[in-house]
Short mmCIF file of C-alpha atoms in Angstrom, two decimals:
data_model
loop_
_atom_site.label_atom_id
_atom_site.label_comp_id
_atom_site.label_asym_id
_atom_site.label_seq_id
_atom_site.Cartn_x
_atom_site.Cartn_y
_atom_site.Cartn_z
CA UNK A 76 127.08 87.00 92.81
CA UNK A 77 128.09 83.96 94.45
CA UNK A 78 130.91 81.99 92.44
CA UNK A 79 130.17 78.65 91.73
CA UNK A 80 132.18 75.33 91.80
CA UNK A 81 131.36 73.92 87.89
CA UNK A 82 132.81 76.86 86.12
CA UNK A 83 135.47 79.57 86.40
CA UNK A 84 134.85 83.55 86.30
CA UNK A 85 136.29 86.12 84.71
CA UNK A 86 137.23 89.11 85.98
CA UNK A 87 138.51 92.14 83.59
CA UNK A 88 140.55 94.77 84.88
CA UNK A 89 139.63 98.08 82.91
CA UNK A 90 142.18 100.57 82.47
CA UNK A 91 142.28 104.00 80.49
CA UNK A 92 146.03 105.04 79.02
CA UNK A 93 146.61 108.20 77.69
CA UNK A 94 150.37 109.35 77.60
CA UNK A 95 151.68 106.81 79.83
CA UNK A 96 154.38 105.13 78.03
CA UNK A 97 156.46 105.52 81.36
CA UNK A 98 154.80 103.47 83.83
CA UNK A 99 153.22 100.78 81.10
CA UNK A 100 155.84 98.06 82.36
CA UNK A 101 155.55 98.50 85.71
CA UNK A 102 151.77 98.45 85.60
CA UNK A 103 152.03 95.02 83.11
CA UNK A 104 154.55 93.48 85.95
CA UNK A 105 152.55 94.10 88.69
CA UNK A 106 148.97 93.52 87.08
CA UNK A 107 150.09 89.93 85.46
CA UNK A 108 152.14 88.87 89.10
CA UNK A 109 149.10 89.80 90.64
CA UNK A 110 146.91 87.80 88.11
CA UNK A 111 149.47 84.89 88.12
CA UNK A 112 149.25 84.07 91.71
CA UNK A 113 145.26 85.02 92.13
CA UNK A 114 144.14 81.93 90.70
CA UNK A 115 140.71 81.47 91.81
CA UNK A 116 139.72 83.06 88.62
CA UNK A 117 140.43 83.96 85.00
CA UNK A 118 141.54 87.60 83.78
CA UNK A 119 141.16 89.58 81.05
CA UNK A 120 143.01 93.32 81.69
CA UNK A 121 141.30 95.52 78.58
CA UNK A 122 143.47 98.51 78.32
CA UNK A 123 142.49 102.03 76.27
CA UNK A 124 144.90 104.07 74.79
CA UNK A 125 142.88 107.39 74.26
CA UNK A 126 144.39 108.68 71.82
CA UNK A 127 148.46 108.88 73.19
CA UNK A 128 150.69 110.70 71.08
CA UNK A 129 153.66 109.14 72.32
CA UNK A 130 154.74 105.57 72.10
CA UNK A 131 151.84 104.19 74.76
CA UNK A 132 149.86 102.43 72.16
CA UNK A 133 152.85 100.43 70.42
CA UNK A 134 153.95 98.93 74.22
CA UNK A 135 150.39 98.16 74.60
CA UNK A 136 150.38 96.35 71.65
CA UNK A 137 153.66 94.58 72.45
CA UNK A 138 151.85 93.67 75.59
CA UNK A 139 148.96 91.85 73.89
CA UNK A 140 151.26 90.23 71.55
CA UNK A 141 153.24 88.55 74.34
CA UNK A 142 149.99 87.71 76.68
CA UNK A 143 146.80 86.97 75.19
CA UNK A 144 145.05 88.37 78.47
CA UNK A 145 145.70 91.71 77.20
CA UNK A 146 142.87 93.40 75.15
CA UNK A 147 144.02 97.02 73.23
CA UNK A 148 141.16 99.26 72.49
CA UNK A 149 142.39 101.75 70.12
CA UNK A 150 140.54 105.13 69.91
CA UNK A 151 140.57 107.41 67.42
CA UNK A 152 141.62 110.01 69.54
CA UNK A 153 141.72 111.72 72.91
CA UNK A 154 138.22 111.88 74.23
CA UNK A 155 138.77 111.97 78.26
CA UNK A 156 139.52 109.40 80.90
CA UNK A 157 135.57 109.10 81.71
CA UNK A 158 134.46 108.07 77.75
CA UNK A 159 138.05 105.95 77.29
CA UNK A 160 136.47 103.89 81.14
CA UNK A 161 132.97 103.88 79.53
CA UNK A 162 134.61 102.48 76.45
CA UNK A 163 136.74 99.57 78.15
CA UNK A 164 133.34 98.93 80.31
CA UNK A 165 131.17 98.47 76.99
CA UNK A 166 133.66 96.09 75.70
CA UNK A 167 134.89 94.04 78.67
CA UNK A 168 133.43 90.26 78.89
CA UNK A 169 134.48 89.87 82.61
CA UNK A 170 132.07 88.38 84.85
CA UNK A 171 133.06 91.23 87.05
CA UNK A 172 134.81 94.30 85.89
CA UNK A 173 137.55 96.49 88.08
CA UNK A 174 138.03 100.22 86.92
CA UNK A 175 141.99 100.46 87.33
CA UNK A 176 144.72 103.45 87.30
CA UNK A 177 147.74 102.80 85.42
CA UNK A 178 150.05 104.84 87.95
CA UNK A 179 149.63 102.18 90.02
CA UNK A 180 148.58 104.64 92.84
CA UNK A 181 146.01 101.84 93.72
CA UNK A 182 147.66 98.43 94.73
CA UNK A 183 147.12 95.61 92.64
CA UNK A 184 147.37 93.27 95.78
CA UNK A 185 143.89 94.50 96.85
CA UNK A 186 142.11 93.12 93.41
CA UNK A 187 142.11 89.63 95.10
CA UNK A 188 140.50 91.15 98.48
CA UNK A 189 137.62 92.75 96.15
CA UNK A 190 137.43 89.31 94.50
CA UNK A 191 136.32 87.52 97.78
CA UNK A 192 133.96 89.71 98.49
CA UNK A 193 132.37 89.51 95.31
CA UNK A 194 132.67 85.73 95.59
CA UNK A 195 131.27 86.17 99.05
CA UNK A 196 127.88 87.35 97.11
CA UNK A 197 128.53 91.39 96.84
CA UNK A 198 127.40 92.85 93.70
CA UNK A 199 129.84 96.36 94.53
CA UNK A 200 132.78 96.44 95.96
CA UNK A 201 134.13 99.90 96.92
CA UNK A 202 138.05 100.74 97.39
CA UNK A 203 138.21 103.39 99.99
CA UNK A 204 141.00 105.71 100.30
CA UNK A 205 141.50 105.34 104.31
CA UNK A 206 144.44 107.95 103.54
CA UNK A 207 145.88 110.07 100.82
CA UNK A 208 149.30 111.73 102.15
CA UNK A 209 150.11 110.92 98.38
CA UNK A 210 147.90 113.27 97.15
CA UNK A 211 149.07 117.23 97.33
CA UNK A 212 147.20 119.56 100.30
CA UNK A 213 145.32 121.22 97.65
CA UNK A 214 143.97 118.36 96.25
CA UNK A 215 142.91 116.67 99.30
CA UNK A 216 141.00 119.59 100.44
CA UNK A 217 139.39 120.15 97.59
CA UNK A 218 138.68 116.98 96.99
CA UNK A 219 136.48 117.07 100.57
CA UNK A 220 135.07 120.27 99.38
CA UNK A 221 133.62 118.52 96.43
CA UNK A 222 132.02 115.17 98.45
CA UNK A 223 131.01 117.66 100.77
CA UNK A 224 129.00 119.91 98.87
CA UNK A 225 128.27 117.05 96.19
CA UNK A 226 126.47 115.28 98.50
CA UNK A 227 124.74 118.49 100.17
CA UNK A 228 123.15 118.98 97.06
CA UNK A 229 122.21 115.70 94.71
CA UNK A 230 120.42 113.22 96.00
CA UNK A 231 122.83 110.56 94.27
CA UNK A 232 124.93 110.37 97.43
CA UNK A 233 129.40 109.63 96.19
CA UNK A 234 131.06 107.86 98.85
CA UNK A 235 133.86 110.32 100.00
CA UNK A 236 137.52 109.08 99.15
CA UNK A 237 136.60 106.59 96.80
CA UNK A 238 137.26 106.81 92.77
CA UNK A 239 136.75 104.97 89.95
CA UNK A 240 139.09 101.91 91.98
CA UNK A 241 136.36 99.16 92.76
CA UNK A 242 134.38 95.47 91.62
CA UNK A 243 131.37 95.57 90.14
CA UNK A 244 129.38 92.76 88.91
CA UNK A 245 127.98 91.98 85.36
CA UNK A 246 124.83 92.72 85.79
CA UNK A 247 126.25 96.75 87.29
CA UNK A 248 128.18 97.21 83.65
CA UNK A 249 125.34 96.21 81.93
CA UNK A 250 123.36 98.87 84.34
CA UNK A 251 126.01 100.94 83.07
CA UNK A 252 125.73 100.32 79.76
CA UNK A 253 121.85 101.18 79.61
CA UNK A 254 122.69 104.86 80.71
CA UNK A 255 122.18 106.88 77.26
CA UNK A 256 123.81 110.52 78.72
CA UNK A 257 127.27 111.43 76.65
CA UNK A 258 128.77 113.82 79.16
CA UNK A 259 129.59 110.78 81.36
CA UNK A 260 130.63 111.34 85.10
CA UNK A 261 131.39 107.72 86.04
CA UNK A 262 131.71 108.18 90.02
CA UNK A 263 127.86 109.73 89.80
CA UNK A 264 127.01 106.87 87.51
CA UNK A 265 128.35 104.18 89.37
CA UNK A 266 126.45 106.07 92.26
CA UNK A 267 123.47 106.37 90.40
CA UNK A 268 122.74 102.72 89.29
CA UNK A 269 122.79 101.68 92.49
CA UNK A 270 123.66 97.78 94.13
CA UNK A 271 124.09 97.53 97.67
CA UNK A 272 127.98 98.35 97.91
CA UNK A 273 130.39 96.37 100.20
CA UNK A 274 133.82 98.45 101.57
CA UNK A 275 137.15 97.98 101.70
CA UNK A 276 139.30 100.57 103.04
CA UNK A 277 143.14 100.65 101.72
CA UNK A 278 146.15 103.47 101.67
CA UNK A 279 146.97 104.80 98.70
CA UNK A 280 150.35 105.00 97.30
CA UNK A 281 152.42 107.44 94.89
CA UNK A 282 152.45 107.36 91.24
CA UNK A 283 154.96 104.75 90.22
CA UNK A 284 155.78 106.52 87.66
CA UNK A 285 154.62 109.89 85.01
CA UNK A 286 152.66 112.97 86.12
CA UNK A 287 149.06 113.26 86.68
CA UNK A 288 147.24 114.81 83.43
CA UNK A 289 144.29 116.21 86.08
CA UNK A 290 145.52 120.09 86.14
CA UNK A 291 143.39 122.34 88.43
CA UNK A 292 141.38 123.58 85.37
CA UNK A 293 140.38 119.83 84.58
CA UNK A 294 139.69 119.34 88.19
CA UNK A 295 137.03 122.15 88.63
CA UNK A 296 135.31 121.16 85.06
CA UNK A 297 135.56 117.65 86.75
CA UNK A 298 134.12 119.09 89.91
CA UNK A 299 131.50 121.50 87.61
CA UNK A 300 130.37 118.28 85.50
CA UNK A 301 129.94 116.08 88.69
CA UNK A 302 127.07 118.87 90.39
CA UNK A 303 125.53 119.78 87.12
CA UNK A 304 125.17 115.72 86.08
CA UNK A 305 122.85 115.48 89.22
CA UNK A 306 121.43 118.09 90.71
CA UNK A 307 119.51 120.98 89.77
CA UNK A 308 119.65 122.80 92.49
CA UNK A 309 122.19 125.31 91.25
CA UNK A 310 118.88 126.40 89.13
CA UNK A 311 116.77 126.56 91.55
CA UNK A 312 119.04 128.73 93.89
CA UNK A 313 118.91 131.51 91.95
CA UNK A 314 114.86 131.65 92.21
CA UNK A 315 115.31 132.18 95.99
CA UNK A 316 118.30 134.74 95.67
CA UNK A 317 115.80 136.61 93.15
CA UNK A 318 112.86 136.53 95.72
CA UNK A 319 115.33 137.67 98.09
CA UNK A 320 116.48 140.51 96.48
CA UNK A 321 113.10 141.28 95.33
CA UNK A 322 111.43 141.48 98.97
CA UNK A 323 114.68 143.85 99.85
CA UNK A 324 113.78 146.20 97.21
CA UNK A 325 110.46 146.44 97.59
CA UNK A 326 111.14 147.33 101.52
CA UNK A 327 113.46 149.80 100.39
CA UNK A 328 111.11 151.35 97.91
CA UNK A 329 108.56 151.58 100.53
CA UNK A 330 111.11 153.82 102.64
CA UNK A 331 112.06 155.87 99.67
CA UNK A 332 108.52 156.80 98.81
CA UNK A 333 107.50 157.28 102.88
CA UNK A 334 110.61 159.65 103.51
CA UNK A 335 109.91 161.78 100.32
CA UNK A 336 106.41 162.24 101.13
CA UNK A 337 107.64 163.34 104.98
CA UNK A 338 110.86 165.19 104.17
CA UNK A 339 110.52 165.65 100.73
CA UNK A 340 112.87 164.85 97.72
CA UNK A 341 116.99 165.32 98.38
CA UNK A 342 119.44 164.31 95.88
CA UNK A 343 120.46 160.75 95.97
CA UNK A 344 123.74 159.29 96.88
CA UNK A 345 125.77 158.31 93.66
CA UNK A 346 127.83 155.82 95.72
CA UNK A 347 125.07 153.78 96.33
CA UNK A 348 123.55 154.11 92.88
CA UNK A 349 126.85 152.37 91.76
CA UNK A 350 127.26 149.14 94.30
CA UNK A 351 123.53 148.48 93.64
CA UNK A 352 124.27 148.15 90.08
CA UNK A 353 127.34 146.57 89.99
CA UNK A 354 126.23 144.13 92.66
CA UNK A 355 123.16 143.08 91.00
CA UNK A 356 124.93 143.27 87.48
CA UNK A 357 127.14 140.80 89.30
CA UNK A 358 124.55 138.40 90.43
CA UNK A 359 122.80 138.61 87.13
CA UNK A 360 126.46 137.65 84.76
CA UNK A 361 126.66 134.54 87.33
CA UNK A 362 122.95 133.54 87.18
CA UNK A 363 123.31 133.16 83.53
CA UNK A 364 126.85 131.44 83.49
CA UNK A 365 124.75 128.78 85.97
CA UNK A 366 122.34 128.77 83.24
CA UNK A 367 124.81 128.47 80.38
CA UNK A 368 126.68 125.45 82.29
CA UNK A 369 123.01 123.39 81.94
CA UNK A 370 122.61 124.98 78.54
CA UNK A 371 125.99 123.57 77.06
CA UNK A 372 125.35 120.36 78.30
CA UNK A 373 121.94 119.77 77.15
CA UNK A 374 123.31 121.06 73.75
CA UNK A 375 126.05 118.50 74.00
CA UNK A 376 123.06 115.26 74.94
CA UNK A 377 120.75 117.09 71.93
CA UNK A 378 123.56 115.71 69.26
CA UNK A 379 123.65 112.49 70.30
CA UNK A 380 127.21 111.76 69.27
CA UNK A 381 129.04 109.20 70.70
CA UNK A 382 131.25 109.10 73.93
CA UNK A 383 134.24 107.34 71.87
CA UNK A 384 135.22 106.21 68.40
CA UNK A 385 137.07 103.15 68.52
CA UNK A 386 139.85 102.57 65.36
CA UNK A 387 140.42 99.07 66.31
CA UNK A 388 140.74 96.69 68.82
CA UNK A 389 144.32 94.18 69.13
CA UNK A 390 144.44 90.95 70.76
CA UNK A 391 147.16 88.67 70.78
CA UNK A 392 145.47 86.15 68.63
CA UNK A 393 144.44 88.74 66.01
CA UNK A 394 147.84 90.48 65.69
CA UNK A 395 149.94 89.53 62.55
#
């Protein structure tokens, strides 16, 4: 989209909340100083509190009261970081919208680089992680595992090292908003809609303040929900390993039946007996957790229940 002279954009800055009542005034400081000396365009910074049980909400609020940029979207609970960013996506007016952490991990300072390049005509502009010493060993190595095999496997390619952190125009949210699916992976989504991306590469920084709510059993559901969401190929493997198997056992029963009918019958090796059950009873438990993985989630898309419940949204002007 190429900004014009006659009227002034919008951009909204889109960021989930859920237990962060510790790093809420750093994130308003930095977010408004940003804001205040970007003035090329307007800003509107919706924030969702997904359902916080400690004081997060009521300092949003506070925030909204005192600057009428701020836009609260209350849900009715906790629903997940990727419905809460769906949720401040649907409701965003921004000309262009910017997915945003409130640990401040990503710099605020680099919202005004993504701006030019949208201005410069770029419908998606990605924030690339050009390093991550932040970021614990395990998590940056498991983190390439995923792009790695991710990307070995779907053909809706992520670009490694970048998250949620990125511009992308109106006309991507509303994309976005077409996209009917309830278990929502927003990386693959923002993958899968397409729009020629632009890149800008930047180093990412420590949480300011809090602790991360992704624990390693959140990460590899994360990881689990990202290959299921597009590809099918974890299916389709298990076709192959059965052909395999089956082509091996038929060769085998062709020897069995050749050396009895040469040497005749001898008593068979209970060893054996055993690893070739337990192996293939093995194989069979984890074909049908693969299965149960695609089961669940078409079971989730049958009910057709929403991502998110809102309660209510606050604005300054609407605030008693």
């Amino acid at each position: 989209m190429t900004m014009g002279t006659a009227e002034r954009k919008k951009v909204s800055i889109v960021t989930p909340f859920y237990n962060e009542e510790a790093s809420i005034q750093s994130f308003a400081r930095a977010i408004t100083e940003m804001a205040d000396e970007c003035t090329q365009v307007d800003f509107e910074f919706v924030c969702v509190d997904d359902g916080s049980t400690d004081n997060t909400l009521e300092l949003l609020i506070e925030l909204s009261k005192n600057d009428t940029r701020f836009v609260i979207i209350e849900l009715t609970r906790n629903f997940g970081k990727e419905p809460a960013l769906t949720a401040g996506i649907d409701i965003a007016t921004g000309d262009a919208l910017v997915p945003f952490d409130a640990d401040l991990q990503d710099p605020p300072e680099l919202i005004p680089v993504l701006i030019q390049e949208w201005s410069a005509g770029a419908e998606v502009v990605l924030a690339q992680r050009s390093r991550r010493t932040s970021d614990t060993g395990f998590k940056r190595q498991s983190a390439a595992l995923f792009y790695k095999v991710h990307n070995r496997l779907s053909s809706v390619k992520i670009p490694e090292n970048v998250g949620d952190f990125r511009l992308i125009d109106r006309a991507v949210a509303e994309a976005l908003k077409c996209l009917p699916e309830r278990q929502r992976f927003m990386k693959g989504l923002f993958a899968w809609v397409g729009y020629k991306p632009v890149i800008v590469q930047y180093a990412r920084e420590p949480r300011s303040a809090g602790e991360t709510k992704f624990s390693k059993r959140k990460l590899w559901n994360f990881a689990l929900e990202g290959l299921t969401s597009f590809s099918t190929i974890p299916l389709k493997v298990w076709s192959y390993i059965g052909l395999g198997f089956a082509i091996l056992t038929s060769t085998y029963a062709v020897f069995i039946i050749g050396r009895t009918l040469i040497y005749g019958v001898d008593v068979p090796g209970y060893a054996s007996i055993l690893v070739a059950v337990l192996f293939m009873g093995s194989l069979q438990l984890i074909s049908i957790g693969v299965l149960g993985e695609y089961v669940g989630r078409i079971y989730a898309e049958a009910k057709q229940r929403p991502p998110y419940l809102v309660r209510k949204t606050h604005r300054g002007d609407n605030e008693p």
